[in-house]
mmCIF file of C-alpha atoms in Angstrom:
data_model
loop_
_atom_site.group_PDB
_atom_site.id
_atom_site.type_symbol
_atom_site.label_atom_id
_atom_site.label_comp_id
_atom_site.label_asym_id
_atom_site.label_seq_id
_atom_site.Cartn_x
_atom_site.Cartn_y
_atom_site.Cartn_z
ATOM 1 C CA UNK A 1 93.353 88.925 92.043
ATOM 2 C CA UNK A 2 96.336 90.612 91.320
ATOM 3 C CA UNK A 3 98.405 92.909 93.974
ATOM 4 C CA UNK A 4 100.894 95.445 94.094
ATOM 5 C CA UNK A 5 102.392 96.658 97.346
ATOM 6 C CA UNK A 6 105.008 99.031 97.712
ATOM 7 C CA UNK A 7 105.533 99.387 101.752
ATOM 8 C CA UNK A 8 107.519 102.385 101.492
ATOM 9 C CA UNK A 9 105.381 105.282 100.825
ATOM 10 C CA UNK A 10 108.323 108.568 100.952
ATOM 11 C CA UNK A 11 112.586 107.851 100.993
ATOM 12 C CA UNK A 12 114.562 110.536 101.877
ATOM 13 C CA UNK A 13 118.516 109.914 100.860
ATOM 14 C CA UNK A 14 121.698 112.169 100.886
ATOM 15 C CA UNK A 15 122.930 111.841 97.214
ATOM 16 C CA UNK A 16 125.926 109.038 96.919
ATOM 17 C CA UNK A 17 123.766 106.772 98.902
ATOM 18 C CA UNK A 18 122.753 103.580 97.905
ATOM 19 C CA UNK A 19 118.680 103.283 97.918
ATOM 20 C CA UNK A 20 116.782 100.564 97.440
ATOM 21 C CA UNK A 21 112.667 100.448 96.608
ATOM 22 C CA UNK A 22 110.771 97.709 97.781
ATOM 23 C CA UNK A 23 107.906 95.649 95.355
ATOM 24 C CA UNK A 24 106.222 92.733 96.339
ATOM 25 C CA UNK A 25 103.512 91.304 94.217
ATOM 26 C CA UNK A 26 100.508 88.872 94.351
ATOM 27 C CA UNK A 27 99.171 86.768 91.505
ATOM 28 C CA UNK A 28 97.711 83.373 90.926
ATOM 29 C CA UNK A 29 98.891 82.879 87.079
ATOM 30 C CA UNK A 30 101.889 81.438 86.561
ATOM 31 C CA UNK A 31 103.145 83.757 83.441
ATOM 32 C CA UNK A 32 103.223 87.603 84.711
ATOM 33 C CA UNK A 33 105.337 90.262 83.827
ATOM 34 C CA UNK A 34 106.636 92.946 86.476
ATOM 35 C CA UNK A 35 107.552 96.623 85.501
ATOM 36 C CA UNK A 36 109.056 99.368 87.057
ATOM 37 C CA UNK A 37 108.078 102.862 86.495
ATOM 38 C CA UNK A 38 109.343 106.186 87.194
ATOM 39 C CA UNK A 39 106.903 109.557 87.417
ATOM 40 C CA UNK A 40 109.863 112.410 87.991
ATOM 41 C CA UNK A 41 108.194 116.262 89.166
ATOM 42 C CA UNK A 42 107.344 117.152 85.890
ATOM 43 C CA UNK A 43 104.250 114.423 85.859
ATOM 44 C CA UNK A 44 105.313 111.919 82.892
ATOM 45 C CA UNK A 45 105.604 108.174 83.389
ATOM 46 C CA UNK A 46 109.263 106.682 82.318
ATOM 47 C CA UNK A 47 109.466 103.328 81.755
ATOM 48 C CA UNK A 48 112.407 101.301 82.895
ATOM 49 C CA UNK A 49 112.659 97.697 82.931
ATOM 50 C CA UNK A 50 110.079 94.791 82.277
ATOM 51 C CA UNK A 51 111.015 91.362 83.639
ATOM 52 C CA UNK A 52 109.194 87.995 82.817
ATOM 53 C CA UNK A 53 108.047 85.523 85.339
ATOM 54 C CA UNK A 54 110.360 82.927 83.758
ATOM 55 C CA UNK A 55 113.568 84.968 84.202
ATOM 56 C CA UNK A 56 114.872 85.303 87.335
ATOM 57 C CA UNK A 57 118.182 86.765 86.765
ATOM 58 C CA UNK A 58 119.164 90.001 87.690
ATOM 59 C CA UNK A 59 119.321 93.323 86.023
ATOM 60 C CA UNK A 60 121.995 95.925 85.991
ATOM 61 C CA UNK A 61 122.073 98.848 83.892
ATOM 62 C CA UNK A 62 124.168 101.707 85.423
ATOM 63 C CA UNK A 63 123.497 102.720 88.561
ATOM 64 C CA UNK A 64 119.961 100.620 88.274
ATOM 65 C CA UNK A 65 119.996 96.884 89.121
ATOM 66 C CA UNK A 66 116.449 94.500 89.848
ATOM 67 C CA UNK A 67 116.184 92.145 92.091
ATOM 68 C CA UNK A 68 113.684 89.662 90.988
ATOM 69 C CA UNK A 69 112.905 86.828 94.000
ATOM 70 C CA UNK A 70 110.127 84.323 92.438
ATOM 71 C CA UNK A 71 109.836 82.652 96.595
ATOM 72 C CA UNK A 72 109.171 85.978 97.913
ATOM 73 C CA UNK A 73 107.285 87.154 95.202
ATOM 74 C CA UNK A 74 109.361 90.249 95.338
ATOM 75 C CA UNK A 75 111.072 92.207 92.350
ATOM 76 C CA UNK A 76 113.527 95.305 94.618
ATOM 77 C CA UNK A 77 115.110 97.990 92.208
ATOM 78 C CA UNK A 78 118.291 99.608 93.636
ATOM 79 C CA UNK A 79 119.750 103.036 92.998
ATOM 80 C CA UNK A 80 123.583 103.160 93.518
ATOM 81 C CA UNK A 81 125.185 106.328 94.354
ATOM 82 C CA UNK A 82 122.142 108.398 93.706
ATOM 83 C CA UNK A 83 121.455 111.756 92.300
ATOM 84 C CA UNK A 84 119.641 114.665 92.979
ATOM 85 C CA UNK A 85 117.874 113.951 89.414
ATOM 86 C CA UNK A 86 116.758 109.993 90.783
ATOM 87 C CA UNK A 87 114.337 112.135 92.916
ATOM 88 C CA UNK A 88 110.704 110.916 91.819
ATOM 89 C CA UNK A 89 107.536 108.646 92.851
ATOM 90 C CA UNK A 90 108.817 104.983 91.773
ATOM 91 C CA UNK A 91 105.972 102.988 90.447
ATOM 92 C CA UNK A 92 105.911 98.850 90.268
ATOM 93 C CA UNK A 93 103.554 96.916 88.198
ATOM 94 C CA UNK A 94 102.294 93.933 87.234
ATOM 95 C CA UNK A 95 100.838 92.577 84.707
ATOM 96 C CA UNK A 96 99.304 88.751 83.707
ATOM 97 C CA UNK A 97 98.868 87.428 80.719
ATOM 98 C CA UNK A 98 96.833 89.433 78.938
ATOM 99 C CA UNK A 99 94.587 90.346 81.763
ATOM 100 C CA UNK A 100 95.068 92.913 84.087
ATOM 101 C CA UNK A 101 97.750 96.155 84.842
ATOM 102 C CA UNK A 102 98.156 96.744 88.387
ATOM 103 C CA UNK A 103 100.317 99.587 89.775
ATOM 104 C CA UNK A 104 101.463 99.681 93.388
ATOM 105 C CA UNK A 105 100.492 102.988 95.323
ATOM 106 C CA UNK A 106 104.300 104.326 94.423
ATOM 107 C CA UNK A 107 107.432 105.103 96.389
ATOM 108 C CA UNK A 108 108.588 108.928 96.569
ATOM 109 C CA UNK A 109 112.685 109.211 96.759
ATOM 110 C CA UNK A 110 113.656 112.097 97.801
ATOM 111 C CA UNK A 111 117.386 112.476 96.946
ATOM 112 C CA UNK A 112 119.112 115.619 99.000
ATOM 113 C CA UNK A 113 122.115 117.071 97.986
ATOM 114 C CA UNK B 1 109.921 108.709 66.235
ATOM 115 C CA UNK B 2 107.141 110.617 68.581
ATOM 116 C CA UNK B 3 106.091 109.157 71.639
ATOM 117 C CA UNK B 4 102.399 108.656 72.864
ATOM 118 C CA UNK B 5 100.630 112.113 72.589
ATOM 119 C CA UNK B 6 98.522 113.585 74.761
ATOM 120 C CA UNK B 7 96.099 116.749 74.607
ATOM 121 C CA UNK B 8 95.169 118.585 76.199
ATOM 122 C CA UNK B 9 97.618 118.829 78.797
ATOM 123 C CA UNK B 10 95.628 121.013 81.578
ATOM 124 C CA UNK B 11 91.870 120.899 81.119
ATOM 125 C CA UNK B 12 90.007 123.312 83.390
ATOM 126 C CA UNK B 13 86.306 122.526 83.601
ATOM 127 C CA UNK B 14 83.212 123.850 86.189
ATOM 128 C CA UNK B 15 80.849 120.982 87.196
ATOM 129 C CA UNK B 16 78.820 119.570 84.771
ATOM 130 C CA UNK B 17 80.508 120.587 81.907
ATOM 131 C CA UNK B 18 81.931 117.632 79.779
ATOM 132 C CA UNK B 19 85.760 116.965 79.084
ATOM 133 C CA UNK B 20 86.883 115.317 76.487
ATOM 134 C CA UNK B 21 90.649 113.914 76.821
ATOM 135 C CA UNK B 22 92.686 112.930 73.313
ATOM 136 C CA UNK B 23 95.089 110.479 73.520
ATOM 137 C CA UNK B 24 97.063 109.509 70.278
ATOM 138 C CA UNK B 25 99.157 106.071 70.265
ATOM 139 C CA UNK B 26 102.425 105.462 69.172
ATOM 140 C CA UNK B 27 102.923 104.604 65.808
ATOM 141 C CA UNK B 28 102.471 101.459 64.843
ATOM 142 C CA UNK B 29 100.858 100.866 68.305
ATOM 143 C CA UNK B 30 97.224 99.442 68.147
ATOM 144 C CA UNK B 31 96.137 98.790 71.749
ATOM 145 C CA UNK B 32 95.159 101.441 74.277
ATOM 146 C CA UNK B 33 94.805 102.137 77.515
ATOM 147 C CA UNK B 34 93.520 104.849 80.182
ATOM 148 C CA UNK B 35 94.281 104.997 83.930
ATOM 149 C CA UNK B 36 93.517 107.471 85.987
ATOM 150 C CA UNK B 37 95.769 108.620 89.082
ATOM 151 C CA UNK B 38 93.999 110.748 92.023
ATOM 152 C CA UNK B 39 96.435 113.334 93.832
ATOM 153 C CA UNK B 40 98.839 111.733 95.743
ATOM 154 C CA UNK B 41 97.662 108.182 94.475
ATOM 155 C CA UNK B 42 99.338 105.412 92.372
ATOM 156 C CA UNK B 43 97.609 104.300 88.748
ATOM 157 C CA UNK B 44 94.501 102.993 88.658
ATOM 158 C CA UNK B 45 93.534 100.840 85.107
ATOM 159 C CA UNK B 46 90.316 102.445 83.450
ATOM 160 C CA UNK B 47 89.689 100.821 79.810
ATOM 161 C CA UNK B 48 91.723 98.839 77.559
ATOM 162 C CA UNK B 49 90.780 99.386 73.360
ATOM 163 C CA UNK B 50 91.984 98.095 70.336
ATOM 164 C CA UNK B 51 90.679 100.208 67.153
ATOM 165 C CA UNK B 52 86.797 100.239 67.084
ATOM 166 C CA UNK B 53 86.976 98.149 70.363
ATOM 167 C CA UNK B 54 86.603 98.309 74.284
ATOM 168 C CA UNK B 55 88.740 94.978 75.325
ATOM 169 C CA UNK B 56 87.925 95.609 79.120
ATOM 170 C CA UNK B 57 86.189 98.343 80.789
ATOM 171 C CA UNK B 58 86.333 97.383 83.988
ATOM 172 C CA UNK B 59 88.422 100.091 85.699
ATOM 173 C CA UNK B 60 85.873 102.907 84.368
ATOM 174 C CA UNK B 61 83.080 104.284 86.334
ATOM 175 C CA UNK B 62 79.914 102.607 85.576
ATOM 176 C CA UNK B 63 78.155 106.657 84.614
ATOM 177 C CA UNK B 64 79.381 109.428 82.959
ATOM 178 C CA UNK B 65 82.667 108.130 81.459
ATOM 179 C CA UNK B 66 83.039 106.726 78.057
ATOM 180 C CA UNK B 67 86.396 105.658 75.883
ATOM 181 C CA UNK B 68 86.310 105.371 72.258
ATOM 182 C CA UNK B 69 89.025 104.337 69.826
ATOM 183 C CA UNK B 70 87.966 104.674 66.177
ATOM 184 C CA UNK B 71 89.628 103.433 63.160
ATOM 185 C CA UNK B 72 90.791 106.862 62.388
ATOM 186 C CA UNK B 73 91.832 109.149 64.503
ATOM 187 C CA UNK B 74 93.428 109.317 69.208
ATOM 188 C CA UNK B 75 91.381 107.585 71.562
ATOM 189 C CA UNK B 76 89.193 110.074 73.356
ATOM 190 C CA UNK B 77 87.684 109.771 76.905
ATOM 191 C CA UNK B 78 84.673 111.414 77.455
ATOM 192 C CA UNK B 79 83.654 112.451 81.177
ATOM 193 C CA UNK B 80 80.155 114.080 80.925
ATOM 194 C CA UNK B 81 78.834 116.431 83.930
ATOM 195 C CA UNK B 82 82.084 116.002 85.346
ATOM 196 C CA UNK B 83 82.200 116.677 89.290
ATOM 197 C CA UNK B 84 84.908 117.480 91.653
ATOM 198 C CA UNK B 85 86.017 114.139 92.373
ATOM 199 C CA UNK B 86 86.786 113.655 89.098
ATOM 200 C CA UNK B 87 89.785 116.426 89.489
ATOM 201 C CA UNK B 88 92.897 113.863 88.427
ATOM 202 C CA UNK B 89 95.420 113.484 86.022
ATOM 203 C CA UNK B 90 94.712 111.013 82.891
ATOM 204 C CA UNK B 91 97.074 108.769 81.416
ATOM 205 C CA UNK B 92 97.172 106.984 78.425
ATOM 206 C CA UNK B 93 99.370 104.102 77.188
ATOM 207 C CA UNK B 94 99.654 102.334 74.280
ATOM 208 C CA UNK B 95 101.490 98.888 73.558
ATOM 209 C CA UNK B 96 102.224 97.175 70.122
ATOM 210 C CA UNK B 97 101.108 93.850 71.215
ATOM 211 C CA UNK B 98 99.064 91.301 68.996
ATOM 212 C CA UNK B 99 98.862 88.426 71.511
ATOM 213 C CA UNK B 100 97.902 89.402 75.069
ATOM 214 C CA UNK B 101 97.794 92.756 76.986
ATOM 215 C CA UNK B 102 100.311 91.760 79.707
ATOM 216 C CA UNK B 103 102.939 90.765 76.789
ATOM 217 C CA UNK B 104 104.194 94.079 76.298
ATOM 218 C CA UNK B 105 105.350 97.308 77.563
ATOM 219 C CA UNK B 106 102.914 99.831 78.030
ATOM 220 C CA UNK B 107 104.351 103.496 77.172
ATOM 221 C CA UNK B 108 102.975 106.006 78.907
ATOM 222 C CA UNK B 109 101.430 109.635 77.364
ATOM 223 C CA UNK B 110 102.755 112.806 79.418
ATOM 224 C CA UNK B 111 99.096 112.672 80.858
ATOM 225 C CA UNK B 112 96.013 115.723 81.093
ATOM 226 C CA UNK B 113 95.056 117.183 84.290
ATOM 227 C CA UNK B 114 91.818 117.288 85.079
ATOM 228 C CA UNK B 115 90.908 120.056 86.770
ATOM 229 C CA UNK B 116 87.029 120.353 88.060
ATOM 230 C CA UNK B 117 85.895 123.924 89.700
#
């Protein structure tokens, strides 16, 4: 069965900080995808980056990067120097092949000015 | 190019009445799906459709709730004599993908909150 945890349940920041969100997943199959999400106050899901089992390498766009660890089946997003506006519930998922979508429980980031 | 669409957007309801959530894909998107996410909870999956098909149900409540995606027309779940518990907001997703639900990236509707009296 597929897992999701997300140990962090609330982050509290002061803006310019670095932050980073913890995800660390569970699976048997061998092709999965991992997804981050984010659900800002206003309620809507925002999707921001989908990574493939079979590519381990890093992500960076702006002040997001992913850290994607196949031996510790873990897949970290970082916020550098964040902003009041990063403040949201954080959602990682996973997904196998054409099975199931699991969301971990979330991550809220508070980011304080 | 407008995004997953969701109505309505606040549904009040008093027990037992039924509510009936609209969820219209993306264009050019053909699969579907419906989670559910209790107050202060993550996602949970509900149903997965293609048109005119339920691909896996087995996120939804065994009574009461029903999806449907016809060939025309947004992908409606049905709660009937809805209860208390049932107070969440409803998100749908769709995804373009032809060969395997996990392939591609689900984007998500702004979601309807359920709101039972």
């Amino acid at each position: 069965a597929q897992k999701v945890t997300q140990a962090q349940t609330e982050i509290s920041v002061v803006e310019k900080e670095d932050v980073t969100l913890d995800c660390v997943y569970e699976t048997r199959d061998t092709t999965y995808y991992l997804f981050w999400y984010k659900q800002p106050p206003s309620g809507e899901l925002v999707f921001l980056i989908r990574r493939n089992s079979f590519d381990e390498q890093n992500e960076i766009s702006g002040r997001y990067s992913w850290n994607f660890q196949k031996s510790t089946s873990s897949f970290n997003f970082t916020i550098t120097a964040s902003q009041v506006v990063d403040s949201a519930v954080y959602f990682c998922a996973l997904s196998d092949y054409g099975q199931n979508f699991v969301f971990g429980p979330g991550t809220r980031l508070s980011v304080l000015p | 190019n407008a995004g997953v669409m969701q109505n309505p957007r606040h549904l009040v309801r008093r027990r037992g009445q039924e509510a009936r959530l609209r969820c219209s894909p993306m264009k050019g998107h053909s699969h579907v799906y419906w989670y559910r996410q209790l107050p202060e909870e993550g996602l949970k999956f509900m149903v997965y459709l293609q048109k005119e098909n339920i691909i896996d149900e087995s996120g939804m409540p065994k009574e009461r709730f029903s999806a449907e995606f016809p060939k025309e027309g947004p992908s409606i779940l049905r709660i009937q004599q809805v209860v208390r518990g049932d107070s969440a907001a409803y998100f749908c997703a769709s995804s373009p993908s032809t060969s395997g639900r996990g392939e591609e990236t689900q984007y998500f509707g702004p979601g309807t909150r359920l709101l039972v009296l």
